[in-house]
Tab-separated table of C-alpha atoms in Angstrom:
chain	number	residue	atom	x	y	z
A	5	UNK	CA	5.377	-67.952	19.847
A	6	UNK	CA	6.298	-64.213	20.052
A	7	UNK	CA	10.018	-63.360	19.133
A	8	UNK	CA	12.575	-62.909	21.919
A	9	UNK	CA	12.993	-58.686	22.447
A	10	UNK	CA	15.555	-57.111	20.329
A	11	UNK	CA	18.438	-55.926	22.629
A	12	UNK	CA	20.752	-53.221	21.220
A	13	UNK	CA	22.703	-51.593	24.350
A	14	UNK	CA	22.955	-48.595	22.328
A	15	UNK	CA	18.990	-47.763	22.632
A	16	UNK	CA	19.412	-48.715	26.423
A	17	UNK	CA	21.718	-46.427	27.449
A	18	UNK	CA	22.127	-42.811	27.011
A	19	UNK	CA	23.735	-41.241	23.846
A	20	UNK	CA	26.934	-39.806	23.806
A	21	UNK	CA	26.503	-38.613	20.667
A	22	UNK	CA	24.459	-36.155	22.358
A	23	UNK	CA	26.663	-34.795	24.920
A	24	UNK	CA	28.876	-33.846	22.431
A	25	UNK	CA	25.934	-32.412	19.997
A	26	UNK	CA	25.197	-30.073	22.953
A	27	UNK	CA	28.934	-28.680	23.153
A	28	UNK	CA	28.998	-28.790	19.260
A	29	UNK	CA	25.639	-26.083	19.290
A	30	UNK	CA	27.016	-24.080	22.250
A	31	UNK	CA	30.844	-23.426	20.111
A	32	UNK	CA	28.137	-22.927	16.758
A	33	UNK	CA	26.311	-20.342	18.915
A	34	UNK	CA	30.034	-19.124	20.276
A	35	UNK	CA	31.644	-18.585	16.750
A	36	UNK	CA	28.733	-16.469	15.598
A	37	UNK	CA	28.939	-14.096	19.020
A	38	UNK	CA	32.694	-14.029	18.463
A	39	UNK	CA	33.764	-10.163	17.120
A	40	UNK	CA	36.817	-11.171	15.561
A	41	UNK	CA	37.902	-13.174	12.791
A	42	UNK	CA	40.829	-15.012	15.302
A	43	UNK	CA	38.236	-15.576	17.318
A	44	UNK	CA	36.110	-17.504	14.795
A	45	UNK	CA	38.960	-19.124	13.404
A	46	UNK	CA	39.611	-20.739	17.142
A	47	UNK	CA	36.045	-21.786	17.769
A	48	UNK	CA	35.297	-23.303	14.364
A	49	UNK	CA	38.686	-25.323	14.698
A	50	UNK	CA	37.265	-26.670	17.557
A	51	UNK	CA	34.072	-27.436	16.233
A	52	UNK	CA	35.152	-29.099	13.808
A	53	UNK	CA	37.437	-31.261	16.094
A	54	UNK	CA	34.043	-32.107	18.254
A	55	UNK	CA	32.404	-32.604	15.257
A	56	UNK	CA	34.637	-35.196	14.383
A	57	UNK	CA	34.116	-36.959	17.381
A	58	UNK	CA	30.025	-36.832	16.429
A	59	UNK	CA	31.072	-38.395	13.445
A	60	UNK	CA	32.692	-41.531	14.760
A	61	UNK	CA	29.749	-41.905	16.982
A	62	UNK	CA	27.382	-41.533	14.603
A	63	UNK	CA	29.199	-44.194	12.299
A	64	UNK	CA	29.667	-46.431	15.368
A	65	UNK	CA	25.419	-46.177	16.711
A	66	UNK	CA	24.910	-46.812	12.797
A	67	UNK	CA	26.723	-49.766	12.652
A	68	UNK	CA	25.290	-51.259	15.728
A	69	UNK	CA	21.535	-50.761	14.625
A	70	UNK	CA	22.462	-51.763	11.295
A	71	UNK	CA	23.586	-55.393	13.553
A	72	UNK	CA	20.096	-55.167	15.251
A	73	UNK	CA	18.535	-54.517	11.295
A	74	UNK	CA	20.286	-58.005	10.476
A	75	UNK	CA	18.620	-59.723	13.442
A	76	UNK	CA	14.684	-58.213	12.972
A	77	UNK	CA	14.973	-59.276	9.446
A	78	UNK	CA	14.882	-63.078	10.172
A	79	UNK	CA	12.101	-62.346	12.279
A	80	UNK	CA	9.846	-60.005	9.729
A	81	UNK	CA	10.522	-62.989	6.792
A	82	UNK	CA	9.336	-65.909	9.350
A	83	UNK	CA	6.697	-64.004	10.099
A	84	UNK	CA	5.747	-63.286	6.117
A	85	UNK	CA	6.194	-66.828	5.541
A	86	UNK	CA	3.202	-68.035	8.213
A	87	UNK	CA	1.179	-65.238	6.863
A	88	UNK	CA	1.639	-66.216	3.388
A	89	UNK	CA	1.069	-69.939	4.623
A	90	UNK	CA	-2.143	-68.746	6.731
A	91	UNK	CA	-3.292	-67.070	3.091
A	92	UNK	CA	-2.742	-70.263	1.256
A	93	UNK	CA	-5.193	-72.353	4.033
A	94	UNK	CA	-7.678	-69.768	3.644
A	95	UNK	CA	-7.662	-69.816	-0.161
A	96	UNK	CA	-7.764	-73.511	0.047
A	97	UNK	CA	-11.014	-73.556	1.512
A	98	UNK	CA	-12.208	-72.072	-1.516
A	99	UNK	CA	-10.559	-74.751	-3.554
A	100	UNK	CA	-12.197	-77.623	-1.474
A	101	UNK	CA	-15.624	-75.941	-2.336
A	102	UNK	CA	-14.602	-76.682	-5.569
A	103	UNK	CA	-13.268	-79.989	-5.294
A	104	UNK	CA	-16.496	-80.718	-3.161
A	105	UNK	CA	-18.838	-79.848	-6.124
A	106	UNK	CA	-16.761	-81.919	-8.755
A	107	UNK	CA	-17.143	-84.553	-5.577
A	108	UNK	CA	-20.907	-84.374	-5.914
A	109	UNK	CA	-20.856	-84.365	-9.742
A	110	UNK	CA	-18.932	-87.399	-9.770
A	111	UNK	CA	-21.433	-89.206	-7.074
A	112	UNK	CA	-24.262	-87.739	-9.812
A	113	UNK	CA	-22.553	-90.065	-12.234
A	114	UNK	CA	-21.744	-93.323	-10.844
A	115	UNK	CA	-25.480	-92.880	-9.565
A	116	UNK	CA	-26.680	-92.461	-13.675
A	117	UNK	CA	-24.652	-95.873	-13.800
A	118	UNK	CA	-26.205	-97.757	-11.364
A	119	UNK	CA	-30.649	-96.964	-11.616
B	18	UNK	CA	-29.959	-94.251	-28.776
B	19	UNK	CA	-30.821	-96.772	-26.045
B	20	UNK	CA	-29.173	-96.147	-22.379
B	21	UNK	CA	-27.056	-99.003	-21.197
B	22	UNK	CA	-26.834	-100.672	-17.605
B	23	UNK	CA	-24.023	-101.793	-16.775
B	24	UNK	CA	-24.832	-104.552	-14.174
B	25	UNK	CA	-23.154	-104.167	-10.908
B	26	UNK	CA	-23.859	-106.730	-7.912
B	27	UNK	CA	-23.549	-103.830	-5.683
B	28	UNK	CA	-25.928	-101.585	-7.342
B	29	UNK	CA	-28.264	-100.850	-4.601
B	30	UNK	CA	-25.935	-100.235	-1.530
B	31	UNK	CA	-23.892	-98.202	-3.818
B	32	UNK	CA	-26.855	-95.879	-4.702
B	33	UNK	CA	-27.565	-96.023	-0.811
B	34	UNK	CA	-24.637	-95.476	0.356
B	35	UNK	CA	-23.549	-92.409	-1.337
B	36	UNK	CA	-27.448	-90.678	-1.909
B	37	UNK	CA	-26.972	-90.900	1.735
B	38	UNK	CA	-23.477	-89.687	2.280
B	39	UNK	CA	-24.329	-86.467	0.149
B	40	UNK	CA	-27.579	-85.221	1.665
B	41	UNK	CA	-26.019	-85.908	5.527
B	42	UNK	CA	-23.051	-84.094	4.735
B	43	UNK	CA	-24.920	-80.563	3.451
B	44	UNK	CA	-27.543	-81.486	6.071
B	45	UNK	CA	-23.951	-81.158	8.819
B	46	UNK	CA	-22.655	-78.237	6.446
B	47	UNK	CA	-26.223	-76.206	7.175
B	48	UNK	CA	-26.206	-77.541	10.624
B	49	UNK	CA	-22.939	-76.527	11.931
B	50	UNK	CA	-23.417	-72.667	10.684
B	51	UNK	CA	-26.406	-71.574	12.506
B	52	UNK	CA	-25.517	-69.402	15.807
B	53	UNK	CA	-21.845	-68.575	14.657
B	54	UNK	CA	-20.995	-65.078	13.268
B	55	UNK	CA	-17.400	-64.033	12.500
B	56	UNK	CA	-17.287	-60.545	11.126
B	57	UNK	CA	-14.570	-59.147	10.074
B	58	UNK	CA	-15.347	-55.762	8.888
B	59	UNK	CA	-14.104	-52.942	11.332
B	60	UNK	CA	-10.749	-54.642	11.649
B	61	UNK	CA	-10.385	-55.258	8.109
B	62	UNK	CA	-10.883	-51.413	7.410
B	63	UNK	CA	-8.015	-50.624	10.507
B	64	UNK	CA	-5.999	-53.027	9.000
B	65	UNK	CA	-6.048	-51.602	5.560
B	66	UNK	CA	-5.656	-48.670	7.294
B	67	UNK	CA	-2.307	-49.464	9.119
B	68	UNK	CA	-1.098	-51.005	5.947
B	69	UNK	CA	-1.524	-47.685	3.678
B	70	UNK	CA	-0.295	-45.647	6.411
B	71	UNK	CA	2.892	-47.953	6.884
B	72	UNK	CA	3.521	-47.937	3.309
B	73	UNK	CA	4.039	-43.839	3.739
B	74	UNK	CA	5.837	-44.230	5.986
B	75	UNK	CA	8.503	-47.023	4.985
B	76	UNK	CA	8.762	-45.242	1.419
B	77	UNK	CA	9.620	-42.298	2.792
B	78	UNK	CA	11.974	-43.496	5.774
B	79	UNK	CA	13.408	-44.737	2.611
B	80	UNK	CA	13.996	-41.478	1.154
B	81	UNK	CA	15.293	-40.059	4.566
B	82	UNK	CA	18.499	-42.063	4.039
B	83	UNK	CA	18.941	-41.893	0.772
B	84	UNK	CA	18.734	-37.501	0.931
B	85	UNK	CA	20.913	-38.266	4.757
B	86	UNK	CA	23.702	-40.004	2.736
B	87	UNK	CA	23.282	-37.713	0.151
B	88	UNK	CA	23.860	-34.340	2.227
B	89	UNK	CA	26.623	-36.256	3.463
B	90	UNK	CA	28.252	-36.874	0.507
B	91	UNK	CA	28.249	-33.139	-0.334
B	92	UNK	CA	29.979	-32.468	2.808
B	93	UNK	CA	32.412	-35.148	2.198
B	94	UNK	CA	32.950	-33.947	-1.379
B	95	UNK	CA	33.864	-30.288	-0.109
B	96	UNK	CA	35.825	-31.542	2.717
B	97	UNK	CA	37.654	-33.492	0.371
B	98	UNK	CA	38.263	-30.546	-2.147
B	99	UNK	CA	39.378	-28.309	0.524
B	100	UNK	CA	41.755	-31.750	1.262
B	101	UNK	CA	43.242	-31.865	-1.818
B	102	UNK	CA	47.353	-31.061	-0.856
B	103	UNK	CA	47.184	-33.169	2.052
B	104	UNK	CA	49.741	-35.554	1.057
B	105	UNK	CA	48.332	-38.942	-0.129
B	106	UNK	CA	44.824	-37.723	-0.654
B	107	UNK	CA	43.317	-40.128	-3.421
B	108	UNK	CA	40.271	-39.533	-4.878
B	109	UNK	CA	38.864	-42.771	-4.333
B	110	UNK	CA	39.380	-42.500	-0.317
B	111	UNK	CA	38.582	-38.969	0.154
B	112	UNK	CA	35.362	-39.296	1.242
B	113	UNK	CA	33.680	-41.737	3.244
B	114	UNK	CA	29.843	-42.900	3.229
B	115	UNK	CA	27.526	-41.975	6.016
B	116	UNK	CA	25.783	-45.218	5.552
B	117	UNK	CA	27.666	-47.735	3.199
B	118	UNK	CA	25.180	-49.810	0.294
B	119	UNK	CA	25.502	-52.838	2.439
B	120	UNK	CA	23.949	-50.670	5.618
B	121	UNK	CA	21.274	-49.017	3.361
B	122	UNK	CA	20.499	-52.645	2.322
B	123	UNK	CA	20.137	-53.919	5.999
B	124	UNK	CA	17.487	-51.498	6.709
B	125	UNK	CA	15.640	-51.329	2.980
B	126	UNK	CA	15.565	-54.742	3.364
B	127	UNK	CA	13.569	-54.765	6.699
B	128	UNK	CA	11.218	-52.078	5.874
B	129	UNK	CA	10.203	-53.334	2.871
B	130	UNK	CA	9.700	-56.669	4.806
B	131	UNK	CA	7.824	-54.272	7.263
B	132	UNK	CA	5.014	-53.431	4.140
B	133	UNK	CA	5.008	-56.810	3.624
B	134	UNK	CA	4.023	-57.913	6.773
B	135	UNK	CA	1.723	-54.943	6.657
B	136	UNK	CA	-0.094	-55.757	3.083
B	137	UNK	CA	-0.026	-59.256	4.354
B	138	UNK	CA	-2.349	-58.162	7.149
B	139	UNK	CA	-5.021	-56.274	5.143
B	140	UNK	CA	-4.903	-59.477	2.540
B	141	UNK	CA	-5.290	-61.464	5.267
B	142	UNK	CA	-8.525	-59.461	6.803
B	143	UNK	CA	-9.915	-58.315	2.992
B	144	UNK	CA	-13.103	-60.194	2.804
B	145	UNK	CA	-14.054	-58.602	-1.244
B	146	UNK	CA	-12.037	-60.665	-3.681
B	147	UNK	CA	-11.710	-63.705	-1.776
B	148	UNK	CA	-15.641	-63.962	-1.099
B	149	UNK	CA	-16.123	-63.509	-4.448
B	150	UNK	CA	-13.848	-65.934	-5.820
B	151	UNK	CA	-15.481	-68.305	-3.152
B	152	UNK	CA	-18.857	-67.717	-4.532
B	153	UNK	CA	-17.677	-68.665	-7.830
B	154	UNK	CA	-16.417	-72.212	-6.268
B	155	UNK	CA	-19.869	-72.375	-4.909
B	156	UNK	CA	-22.001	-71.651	-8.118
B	157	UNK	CA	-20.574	-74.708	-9.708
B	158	UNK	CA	-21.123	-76.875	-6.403
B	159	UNK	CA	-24.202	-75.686	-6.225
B	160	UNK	CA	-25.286	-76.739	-9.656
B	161	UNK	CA	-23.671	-79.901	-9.225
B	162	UNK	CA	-25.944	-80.582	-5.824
B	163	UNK	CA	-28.776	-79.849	-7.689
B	164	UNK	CA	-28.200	-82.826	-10.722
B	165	UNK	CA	-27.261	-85.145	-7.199
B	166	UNK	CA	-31.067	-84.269	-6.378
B	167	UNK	CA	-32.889	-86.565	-9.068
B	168	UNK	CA	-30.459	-89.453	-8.456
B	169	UNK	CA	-29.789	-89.400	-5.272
B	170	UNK	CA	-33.615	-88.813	-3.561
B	171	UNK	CA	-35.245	-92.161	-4.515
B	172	UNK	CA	-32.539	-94.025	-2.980
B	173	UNK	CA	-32.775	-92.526	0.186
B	174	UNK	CA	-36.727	-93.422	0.209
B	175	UNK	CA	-35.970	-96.957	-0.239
B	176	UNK	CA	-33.055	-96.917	2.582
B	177	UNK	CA	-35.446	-94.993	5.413
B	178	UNK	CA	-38.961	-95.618	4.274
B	179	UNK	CA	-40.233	-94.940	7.705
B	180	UNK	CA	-38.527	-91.487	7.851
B	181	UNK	CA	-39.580	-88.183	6.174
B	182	UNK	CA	-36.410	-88.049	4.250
B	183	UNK	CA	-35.762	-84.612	2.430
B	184	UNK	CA	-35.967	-84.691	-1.004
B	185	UNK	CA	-33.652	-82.163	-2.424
B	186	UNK	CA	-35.684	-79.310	-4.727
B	187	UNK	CA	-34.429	-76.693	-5.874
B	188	UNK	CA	-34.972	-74.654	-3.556
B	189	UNK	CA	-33.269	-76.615	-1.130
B	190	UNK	CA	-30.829	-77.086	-3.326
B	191	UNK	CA	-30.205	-73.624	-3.220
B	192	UNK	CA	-30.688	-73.670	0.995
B	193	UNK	CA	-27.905	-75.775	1.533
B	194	UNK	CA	-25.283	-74.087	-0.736
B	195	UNK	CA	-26.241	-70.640	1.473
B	196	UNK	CA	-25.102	-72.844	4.341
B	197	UNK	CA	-22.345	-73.849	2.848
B	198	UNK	CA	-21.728	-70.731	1.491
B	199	UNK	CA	-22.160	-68.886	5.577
B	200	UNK	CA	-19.774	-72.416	6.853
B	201	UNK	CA	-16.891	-71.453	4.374
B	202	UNK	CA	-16.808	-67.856	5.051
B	203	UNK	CA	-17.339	-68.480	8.806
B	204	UNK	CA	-14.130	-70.934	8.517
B	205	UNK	CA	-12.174	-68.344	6.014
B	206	UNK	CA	-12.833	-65.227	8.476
B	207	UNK	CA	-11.994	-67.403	11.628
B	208	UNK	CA	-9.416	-68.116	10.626
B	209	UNK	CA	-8.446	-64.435	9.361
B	210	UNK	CA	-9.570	-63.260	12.389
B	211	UNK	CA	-6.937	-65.561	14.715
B	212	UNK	CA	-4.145	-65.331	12.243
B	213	UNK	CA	-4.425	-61.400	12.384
B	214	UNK	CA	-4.628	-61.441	16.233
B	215	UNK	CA	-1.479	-64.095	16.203
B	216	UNK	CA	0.295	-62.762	13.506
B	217	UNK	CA	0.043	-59.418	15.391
B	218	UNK	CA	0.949	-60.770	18.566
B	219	UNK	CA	4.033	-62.737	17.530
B	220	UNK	CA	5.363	-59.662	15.078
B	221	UNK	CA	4.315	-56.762	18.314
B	222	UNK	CA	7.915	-57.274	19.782
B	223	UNK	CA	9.893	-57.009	16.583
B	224	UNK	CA	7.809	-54.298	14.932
B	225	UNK	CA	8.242	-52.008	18.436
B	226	UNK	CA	12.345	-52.988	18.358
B	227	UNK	CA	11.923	-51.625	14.416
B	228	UNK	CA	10.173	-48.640	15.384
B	229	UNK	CA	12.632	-47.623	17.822
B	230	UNK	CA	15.582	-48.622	15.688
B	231	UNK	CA	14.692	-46.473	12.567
B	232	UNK	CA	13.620	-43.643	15.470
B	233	UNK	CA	17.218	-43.786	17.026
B	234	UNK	CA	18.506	-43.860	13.002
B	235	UNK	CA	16.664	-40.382	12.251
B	236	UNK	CA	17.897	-39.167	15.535
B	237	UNK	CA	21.493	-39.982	14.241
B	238	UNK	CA	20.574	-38.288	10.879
B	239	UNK	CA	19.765	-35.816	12.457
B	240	UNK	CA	22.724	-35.109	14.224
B	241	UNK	CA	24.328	-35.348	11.191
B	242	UNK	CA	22.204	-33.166	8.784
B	243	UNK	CA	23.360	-30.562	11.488
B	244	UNK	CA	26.841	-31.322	11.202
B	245	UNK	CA	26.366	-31.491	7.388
B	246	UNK	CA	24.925	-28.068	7.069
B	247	UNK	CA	26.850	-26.026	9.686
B	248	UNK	CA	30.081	-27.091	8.491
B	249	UNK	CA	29.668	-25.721	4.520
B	250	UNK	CA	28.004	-22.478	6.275
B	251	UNK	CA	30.754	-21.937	9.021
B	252	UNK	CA	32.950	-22.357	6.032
B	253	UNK	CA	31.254	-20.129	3.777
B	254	UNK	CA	31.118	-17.578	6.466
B	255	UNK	CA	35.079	-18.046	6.817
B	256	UNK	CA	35.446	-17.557	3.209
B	257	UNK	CA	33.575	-14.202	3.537
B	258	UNK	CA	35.279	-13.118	6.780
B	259	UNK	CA	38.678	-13.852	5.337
B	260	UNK	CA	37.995	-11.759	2.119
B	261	UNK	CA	37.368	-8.529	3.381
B	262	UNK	CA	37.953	-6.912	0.002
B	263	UNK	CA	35.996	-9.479	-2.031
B	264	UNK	CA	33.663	-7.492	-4.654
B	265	UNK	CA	30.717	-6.484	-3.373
B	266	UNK	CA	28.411	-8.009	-5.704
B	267	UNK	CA	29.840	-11.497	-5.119
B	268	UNK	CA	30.114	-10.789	-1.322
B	269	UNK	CA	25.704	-10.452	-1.401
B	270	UNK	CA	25.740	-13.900	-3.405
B	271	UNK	CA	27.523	-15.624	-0.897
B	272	UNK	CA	26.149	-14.271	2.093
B	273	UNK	CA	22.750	-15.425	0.355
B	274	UNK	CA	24.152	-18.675	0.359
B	275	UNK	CA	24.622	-18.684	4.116
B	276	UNK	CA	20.652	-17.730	4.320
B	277	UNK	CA	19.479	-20.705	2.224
B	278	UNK	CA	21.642	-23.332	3.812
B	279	UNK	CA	19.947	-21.939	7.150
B	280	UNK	CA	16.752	-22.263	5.191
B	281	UNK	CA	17.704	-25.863	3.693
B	282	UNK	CA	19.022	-27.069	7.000
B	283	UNK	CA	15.654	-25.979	9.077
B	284	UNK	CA	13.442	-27.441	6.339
B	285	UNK	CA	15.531	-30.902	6.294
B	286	UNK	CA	15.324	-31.467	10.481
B	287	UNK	CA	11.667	-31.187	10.173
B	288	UNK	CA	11.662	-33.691	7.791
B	289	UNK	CA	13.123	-36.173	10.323
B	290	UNK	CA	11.517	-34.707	13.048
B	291	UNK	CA	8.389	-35.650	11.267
B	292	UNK	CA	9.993	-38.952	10.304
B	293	UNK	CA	10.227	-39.767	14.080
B	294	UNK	CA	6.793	-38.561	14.740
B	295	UNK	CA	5.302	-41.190	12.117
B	296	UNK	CA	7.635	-44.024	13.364
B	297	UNK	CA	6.878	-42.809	16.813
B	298	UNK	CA	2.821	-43.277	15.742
B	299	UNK	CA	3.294	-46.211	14.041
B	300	UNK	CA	4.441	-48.515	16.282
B	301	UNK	CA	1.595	-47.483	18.853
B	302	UNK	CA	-1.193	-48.416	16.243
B	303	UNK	CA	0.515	-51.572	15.855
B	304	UNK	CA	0.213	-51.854	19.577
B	305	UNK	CA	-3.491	-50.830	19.660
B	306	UNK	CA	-3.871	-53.274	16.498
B	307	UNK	CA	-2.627	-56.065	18.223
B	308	UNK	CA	-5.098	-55.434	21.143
B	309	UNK	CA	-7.704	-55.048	18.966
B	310	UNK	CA	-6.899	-58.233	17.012
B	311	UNK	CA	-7.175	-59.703	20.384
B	312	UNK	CA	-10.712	-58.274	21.524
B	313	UNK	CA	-9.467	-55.320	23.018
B	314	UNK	CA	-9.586	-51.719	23.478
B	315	UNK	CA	-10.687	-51.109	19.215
B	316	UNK	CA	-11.304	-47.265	19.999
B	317	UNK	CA	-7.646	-47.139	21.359
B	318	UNK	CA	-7.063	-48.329	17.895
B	319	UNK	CA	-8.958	-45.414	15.924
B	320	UNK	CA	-7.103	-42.843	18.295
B	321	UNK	CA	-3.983	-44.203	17.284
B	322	UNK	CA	-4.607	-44.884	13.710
B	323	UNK	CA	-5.787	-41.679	13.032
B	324	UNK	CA	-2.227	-40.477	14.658
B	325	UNK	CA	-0.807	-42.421	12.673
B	326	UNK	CA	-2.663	-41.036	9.339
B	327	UNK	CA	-1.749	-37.457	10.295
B	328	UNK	CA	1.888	-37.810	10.662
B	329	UNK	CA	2.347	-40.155	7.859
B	330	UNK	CA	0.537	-37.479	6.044
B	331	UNK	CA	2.498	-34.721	7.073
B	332	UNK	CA	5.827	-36.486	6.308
B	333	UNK	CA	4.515	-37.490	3.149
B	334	UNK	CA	3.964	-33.530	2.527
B	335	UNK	CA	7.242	-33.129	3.475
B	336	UNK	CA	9.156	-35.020	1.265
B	337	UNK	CA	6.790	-34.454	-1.977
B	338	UNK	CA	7.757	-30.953	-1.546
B	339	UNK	CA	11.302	-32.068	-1.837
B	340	UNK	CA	10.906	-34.472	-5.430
């Protein structure tokens, strides 16, 4: 049976994270046009402050996937375990071969008991 | 040293009975393997394929967070330095992880469970070893039908006088263990063939929600890598702009340092860019494999295989540039 779908309403929706990321570039781009040092000093203050805000997001969308990470694990080791049980059937077919020959030697000699 | 009989009332039917039962069941072993081929070949090869090519590309996802929360750290380190007569600033809670061991865990954890999976598959489909490890089985079966041959022929005779029964020679012997031999292998790459194609089918779902998961995670990386590398060269450039009369000699060395972060910074998103590519191309061969394991489309499958081969390639380039 194939595993229910993953849902993570962070990969559904669109990021925030990159709304901000957008403003963060434009005041990067802003600070290095600015002619003055009080300039710069403004802008990169309130970089930083947006970049803060990046941060949390980023922490926050990292925690969530690392919820989803949790969930697809189960699934990957279920699925290793039938594989690993679908390797062990195969292999036993060789193994039967083998049991089937010590079969026929066996029938070989009850059969030199009984002429 | 003279042979003795043991006397058994039975003797005869006993001799019938299993003569019989050995010759009709490698007369049903050759029977049942003529008209059926399973081959296993092209997808094999794909499959080893995928495997290698997700083993690139797991290791060096891998690596991705390790050199993310790394970059991080060095940003955290500096912040917390520049931090340092804030009032209650401790050293042990100055700086704070990107991703914390128990996250890094979550995900190592499922990619390595992702090669797995992956050298599970081209285990599953590699026909080599297992054939010849089958072939040993069969050389000592073999032998074994041959020694029934001498016992178990006159028997038969006497139970169907009126029928042609086969003797067993040698040759036969031999005959029968290459249907045995084509029956076993037809069973052990059947059964290959629909574990790959369910395997694949059941996993499709989980290894598309991975694939988009670690994707969105080297997006966030991203993000941050910027944020880790325009903060130390906004503040390098502050240091410079506020020290006007800074010697001129040390004034070149750091503005050089504001070059190579640039350098560092451009050189570590195309790293993850690449990253997404080969997650990207990954989990469209596994789609394309999973169609292929089910009878469909296998040229869709070389066209995204070898996708898959070139980025995992290039971001295997990438990051042995970096060790």
């Amino acid at each position: 049976m194939a595993a229910p779908p993953i849902v993570n309403p962070v990969l559904d929706n669109p990021d925030p994270g990159d709304a901000y990321q957008a403003l963060y570039d434009a005041l990067g781009s802003a600070y290095w046009e600015a002619s003055d040092i009080s300039g710069k000093d403004t802008i990169h203050g309130l970089q930083e402050a947006v970049g803060a805000l990046i941060d949390e997001i980023d922490q926050q969308q990292l925690k969530n996937n690392t919820d989803v990470y949790i969930k697809l694990n189960a699934q990957v080791l279920a699925t290793n375990a039938a594989l690993k049980d679908l390797q062990t059937s195969i292999n036993s077919i060789t193994k039967n071969i083998t049991t089937a020959g010590k079969v026929l030697s066996s029938i070989t000699t009850v059969l030199s008991l009984f002429p | 040293m003279k042979k003795t009989t043991i006397p058994c009332p039975v003797n005869s039917h006993a001799r019938r009975f299993l003569g019989a039962c050995a010759i009709l069941v490698a007369t049903a072993l050759a029977l049942g393997t003529t008209g059926c081929v399973v081959t296993l070949s092209p997808l094999a090869k794909s499959t080893a394929t995928f495997s290698t090519a997700t083993a690139t590309v797991v290791t060096n996802s891998e690596a991705a967070y390790r050199t993310a929360n790394q970059l991080h750290q060095d940003r955290e380190v500096a912040a917390a330095i520049d931090n340092y007569d804030t009032p209650g600033w401790r050293p042990d809670t100055a700086t704070t992880p990107l991703l914390t061991p128990d996250q890094i865990a979550a995900r190592t954890k499922v990619l390595e469970g992702l090669k797995a999976y992956s050298q599970a598959l081209a285990g599953l489909t590699e026909t080599k070893n297992r054939n010849q490890a089958f072939d040993t089985a069969l050389t000592t079966a073999g032998a074994n039908l041959q020694s029934l041959n001498a016992a178990a022929a006159p028997p038969l005779k006497t139970l169907f006088p009126s029928l042609s029964v086969p003797s067993v020679s040698a040759a036969e012997s031999g005959g029968v263990a290459t249907a045995i031999d084509a029956l076993a292998k037809l069973l052990m790459n059947g059964r290959a063939k629909q574990g790959l194609a369910k395997a694949t089918t059941d996993m499709d779902p989980s290894v598309q929600a991975l694939c988009t998961l670690i994707d969105s995670d080297a997006h966030i990386l991203r993000r941050q890598a910027d944020r880790d590398y325009q903060t130390p060269i906004t503040n390098e450039n502050q240091f410079i702009q506020n020290n006007p009369k800074m010697d001129p000699a040390l004034r070149r060395v750091e503005i050089a340092k504001l070059i190579t972060l640039a350098a560092q910074q451009k050189e570590n998103d195309a790293m993850l860019a690449s990253l997404q590519n080969a997650v990207q191309a990954l989990g469209k061969a596994h789609a394309a494999l999973t169609e292929a394991a089910n009878g469909k489309d296998p040229e869709n499958l070389k066209q995204r295989l070898n996708e898959l081969i070139q980025f995992g390639t290039d971001l295997g380039a990438f990051y042995a540039s970096t060790q």
